[in-house]
Coordinates of C-alpha atoms and ligand atoms in Angstrom, one line a residue:
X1 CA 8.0 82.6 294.5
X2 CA 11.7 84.4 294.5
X3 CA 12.1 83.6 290.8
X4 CA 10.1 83.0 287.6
X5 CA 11.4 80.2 284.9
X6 CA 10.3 80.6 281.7
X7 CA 10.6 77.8 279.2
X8 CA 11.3 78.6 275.8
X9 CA 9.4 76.4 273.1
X10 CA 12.0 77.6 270.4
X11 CA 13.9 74.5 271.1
X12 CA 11.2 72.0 271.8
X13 CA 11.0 69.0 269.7
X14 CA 7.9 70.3 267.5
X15 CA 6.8 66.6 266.7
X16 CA 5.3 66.3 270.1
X17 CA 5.0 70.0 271.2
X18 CA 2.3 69.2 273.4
X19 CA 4.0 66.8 274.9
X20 CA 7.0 68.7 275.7
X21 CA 5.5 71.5 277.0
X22 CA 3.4 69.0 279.7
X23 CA 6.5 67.6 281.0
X24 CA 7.7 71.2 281.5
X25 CA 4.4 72.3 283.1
X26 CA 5.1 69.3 285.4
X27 CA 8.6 69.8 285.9
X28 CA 7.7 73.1 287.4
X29 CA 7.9 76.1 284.9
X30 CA 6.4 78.9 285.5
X31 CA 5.8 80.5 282.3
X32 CA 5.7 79.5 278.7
X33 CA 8.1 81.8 276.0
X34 CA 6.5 82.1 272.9
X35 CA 9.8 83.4 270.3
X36 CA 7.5 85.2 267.1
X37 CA 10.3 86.3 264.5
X38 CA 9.5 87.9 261.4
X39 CA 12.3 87.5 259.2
X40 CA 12.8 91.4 259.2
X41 CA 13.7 92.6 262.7
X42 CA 15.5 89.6 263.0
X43 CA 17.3 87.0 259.9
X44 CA 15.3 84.4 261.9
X45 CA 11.4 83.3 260.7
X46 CA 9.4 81.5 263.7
X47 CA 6.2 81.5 265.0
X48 CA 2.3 83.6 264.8
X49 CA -0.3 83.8 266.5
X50 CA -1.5 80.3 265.7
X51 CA 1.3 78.9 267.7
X52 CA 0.2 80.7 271.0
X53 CA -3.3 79.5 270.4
X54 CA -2.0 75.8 270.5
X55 CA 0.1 76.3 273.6
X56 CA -3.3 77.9 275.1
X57 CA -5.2 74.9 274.5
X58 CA -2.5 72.9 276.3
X59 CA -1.6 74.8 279.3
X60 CA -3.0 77.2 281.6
X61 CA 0.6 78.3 282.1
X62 CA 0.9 81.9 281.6
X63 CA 2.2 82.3 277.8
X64 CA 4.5 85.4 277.2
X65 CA 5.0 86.3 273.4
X66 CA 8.3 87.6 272.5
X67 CA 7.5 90.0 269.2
X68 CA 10.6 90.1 267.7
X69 CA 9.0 91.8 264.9
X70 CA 8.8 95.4 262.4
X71 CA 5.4 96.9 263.2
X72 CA 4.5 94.8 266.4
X73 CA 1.6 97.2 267.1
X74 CA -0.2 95.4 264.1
X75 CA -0.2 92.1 265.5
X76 CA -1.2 92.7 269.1
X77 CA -4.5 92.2 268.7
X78 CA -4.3 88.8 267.1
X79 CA -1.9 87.9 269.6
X80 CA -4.1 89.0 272.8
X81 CA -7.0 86.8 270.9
X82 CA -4.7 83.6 270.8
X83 CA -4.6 83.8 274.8
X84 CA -1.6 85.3 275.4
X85 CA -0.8 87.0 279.3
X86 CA 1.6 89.4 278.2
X87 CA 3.1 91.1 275.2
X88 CA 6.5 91.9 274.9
X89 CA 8.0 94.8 272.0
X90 CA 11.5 95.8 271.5
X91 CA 12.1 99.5 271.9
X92 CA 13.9 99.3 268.8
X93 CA 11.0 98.9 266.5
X94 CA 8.2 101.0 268.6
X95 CA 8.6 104.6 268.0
X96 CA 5.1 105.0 269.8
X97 CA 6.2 102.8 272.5
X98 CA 4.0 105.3 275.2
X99 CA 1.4 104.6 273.0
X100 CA 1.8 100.8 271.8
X101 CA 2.3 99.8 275.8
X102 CA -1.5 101.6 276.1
X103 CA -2.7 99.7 273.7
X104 CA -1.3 96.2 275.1
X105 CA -2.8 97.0 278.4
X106 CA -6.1 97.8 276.8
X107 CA -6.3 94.4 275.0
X108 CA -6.1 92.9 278.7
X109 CA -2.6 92.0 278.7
X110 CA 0.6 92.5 280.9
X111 CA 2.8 94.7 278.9
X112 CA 6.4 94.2 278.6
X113 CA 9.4 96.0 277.0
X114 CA 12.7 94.5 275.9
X115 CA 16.3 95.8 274.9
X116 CA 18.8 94.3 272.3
X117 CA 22.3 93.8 273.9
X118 CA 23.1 97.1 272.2
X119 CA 20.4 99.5 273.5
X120 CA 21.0 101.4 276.2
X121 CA 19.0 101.1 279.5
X122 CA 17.9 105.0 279.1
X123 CA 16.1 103.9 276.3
X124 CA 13.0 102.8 278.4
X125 CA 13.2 105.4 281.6
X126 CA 10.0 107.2 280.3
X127 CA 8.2 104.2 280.1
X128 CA 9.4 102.3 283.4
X129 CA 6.6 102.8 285.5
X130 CA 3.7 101.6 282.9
X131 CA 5.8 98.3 282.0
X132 CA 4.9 95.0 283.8
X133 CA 8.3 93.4 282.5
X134 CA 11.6 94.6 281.2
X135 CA 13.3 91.5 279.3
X136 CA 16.7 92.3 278.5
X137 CA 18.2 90.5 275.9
X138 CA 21.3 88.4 276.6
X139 CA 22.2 87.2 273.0
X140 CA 21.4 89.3 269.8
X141 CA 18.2 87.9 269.4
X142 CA 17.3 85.7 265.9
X143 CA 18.2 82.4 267.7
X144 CA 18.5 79.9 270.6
X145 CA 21.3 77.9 271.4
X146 CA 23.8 81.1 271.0
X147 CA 26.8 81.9 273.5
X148 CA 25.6 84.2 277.1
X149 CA 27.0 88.0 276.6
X150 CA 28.3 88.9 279.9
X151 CA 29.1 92.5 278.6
X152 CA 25.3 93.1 279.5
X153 CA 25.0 92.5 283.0
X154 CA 26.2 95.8 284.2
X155 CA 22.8 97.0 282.1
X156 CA 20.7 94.5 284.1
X157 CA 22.1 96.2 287.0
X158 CA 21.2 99.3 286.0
X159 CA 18.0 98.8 284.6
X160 CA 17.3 96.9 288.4
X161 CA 18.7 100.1 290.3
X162 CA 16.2 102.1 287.8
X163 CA 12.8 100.2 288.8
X164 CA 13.9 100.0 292.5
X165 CA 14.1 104.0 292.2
X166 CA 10.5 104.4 291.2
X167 CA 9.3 101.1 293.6
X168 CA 8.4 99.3 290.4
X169 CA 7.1 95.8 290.6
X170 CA 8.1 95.1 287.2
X171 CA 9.5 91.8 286.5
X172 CA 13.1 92.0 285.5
X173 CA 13.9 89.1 282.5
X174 CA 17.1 88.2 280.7
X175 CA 16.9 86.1 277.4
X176 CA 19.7 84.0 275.7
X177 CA 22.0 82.2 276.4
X178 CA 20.7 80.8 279.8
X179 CA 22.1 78.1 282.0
X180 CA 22.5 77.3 285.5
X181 CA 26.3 78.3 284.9
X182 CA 25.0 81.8 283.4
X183 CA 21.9 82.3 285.7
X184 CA 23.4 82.9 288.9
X185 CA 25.7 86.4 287.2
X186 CA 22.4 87.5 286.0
X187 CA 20.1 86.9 289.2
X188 CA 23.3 89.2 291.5
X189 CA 22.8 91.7 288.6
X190 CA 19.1 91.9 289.9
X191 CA 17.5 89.7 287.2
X192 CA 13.9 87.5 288.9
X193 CA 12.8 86.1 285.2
X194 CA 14.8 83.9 283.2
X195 CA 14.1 82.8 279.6
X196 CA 15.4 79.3 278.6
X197 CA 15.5 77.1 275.4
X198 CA 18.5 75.1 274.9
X199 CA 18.7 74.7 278.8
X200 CA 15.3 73.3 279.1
X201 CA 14.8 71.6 276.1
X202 CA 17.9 70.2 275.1
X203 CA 19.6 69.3 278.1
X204 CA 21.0 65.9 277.8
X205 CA 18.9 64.3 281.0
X206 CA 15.5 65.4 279.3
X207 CA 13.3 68.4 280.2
X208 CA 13.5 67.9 284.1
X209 CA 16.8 67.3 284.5
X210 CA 16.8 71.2 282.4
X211 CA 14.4 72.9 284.8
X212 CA 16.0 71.4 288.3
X213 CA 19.3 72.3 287.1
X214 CA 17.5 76.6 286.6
X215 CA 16.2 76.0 289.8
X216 CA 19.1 74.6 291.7
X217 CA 20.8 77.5 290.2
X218 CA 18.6 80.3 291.9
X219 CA 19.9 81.3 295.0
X220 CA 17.7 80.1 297.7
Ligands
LIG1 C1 16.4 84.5 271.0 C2 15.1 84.2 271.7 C3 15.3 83.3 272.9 C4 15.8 82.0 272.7 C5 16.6 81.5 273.9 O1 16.2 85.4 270.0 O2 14.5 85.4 272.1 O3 14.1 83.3 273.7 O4 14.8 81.0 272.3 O5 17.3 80.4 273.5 P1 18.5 79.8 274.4 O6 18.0 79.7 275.8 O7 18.9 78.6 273.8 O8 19.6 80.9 274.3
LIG2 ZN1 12.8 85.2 273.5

């Protein structure tokens, strides 16, 4: 596996959410994105801990929740207990990130840490080599369907240089904005994870036609 798709459910047509997220399964996701927004961090109010409970009683996928929340050190817990695989915070809203990472890793889940376009890479260096993903965010998060911001590949490029200086297996994730047009500027930047919402579940062919179309866009 050279590349990991993660489909966003943010987009999914909520009237038959189990539904959608089957066809994805089938068409060959690899992970399911679970957007939880709290109306605070971000102007955006989405989804708790319920919602990853759901998608855990209709896939086996690995489910990665994206807490784009105040406080996500509160909600960990609840989230580990709705059967999610791995927790991602924003180093914006964890002053104990050291700490909050710990405590994600204690609950039994992969730990992941994730930038705003506007945080600099430095931001995580002392926590690089305890992370199991570094998501770096390619829209200002709150929403899908918003415009690609090329002004933050040269960060995914440095954040890549950073884990290949310490031999880190950490997955490296961009989020927003991507398409098999936008994919291929982040994957030379060093990026192996890609979030997708609009691309996946809104693509005009159905949820297939989305997910070949990622694919086909991965360099072999
Ligand atoms: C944005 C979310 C994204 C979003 C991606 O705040 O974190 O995961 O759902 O949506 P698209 O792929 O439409 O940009
Ligand atoms: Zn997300």
């Amino acid at each position: 596996m050279t590349a990991i798709i993660s489909a966003s459910i943010l987009s999914a047509d909520w009237s038959r959410l189990g539904k959608q997220i089957d066809e994805a399964q089938t068409a060959g996701v690899d992970w399911i994105h679970v957007d939880v927004m709290d109306g605070q961090f971000v102007p955006n109010i989405t989804m708790g801990p319920f919602i990853v409970e759901t998608c855990r009683r209709i896939t086996s996928l690995p489910i990665e929740a994206h807490l784009m929340t105040i406080t996500p050190e509160r909600h960990l817990e609840s989230f580990a207990a709705a059967g999610a695989s791995l927790l991602s915070v924003h180093v914006e809203t964890c002053p104990h990130l050291h700490r909050t990472i710990q405590n994600i890793h204690e609950l039994g889940c992969k730990a992941g840490v994730v930038l705003n376009p506007g945080t600099p890479a430095e931001s995580i260096s002392a926590v690089l080599h305890l992370v199991d993903l570094v998501l770096v965010m390619t829209v200002n998060p709150g929403f899908s369907g918003q415009e690609f911001l090329p002004d933050v590949t040269p960060k995914i490029r440095q954040i890549r240089q950073m884990l290949d200086a310490i031999q880190s297996e950490a997955w490296l994730e961009v989020d927003g904005g991507i398409s098999h047009t936008t994919l291929p500027e982040t994957y030379a930047a060093g990026a192996r994870a890609f979030v997708a919402a609009t691309a996946i579940f809104k693509h005009s062919q159905g949820i297939a036609a989305g997910v070949q179309a990622l694919r086909r866009a991965i360099p072999a």
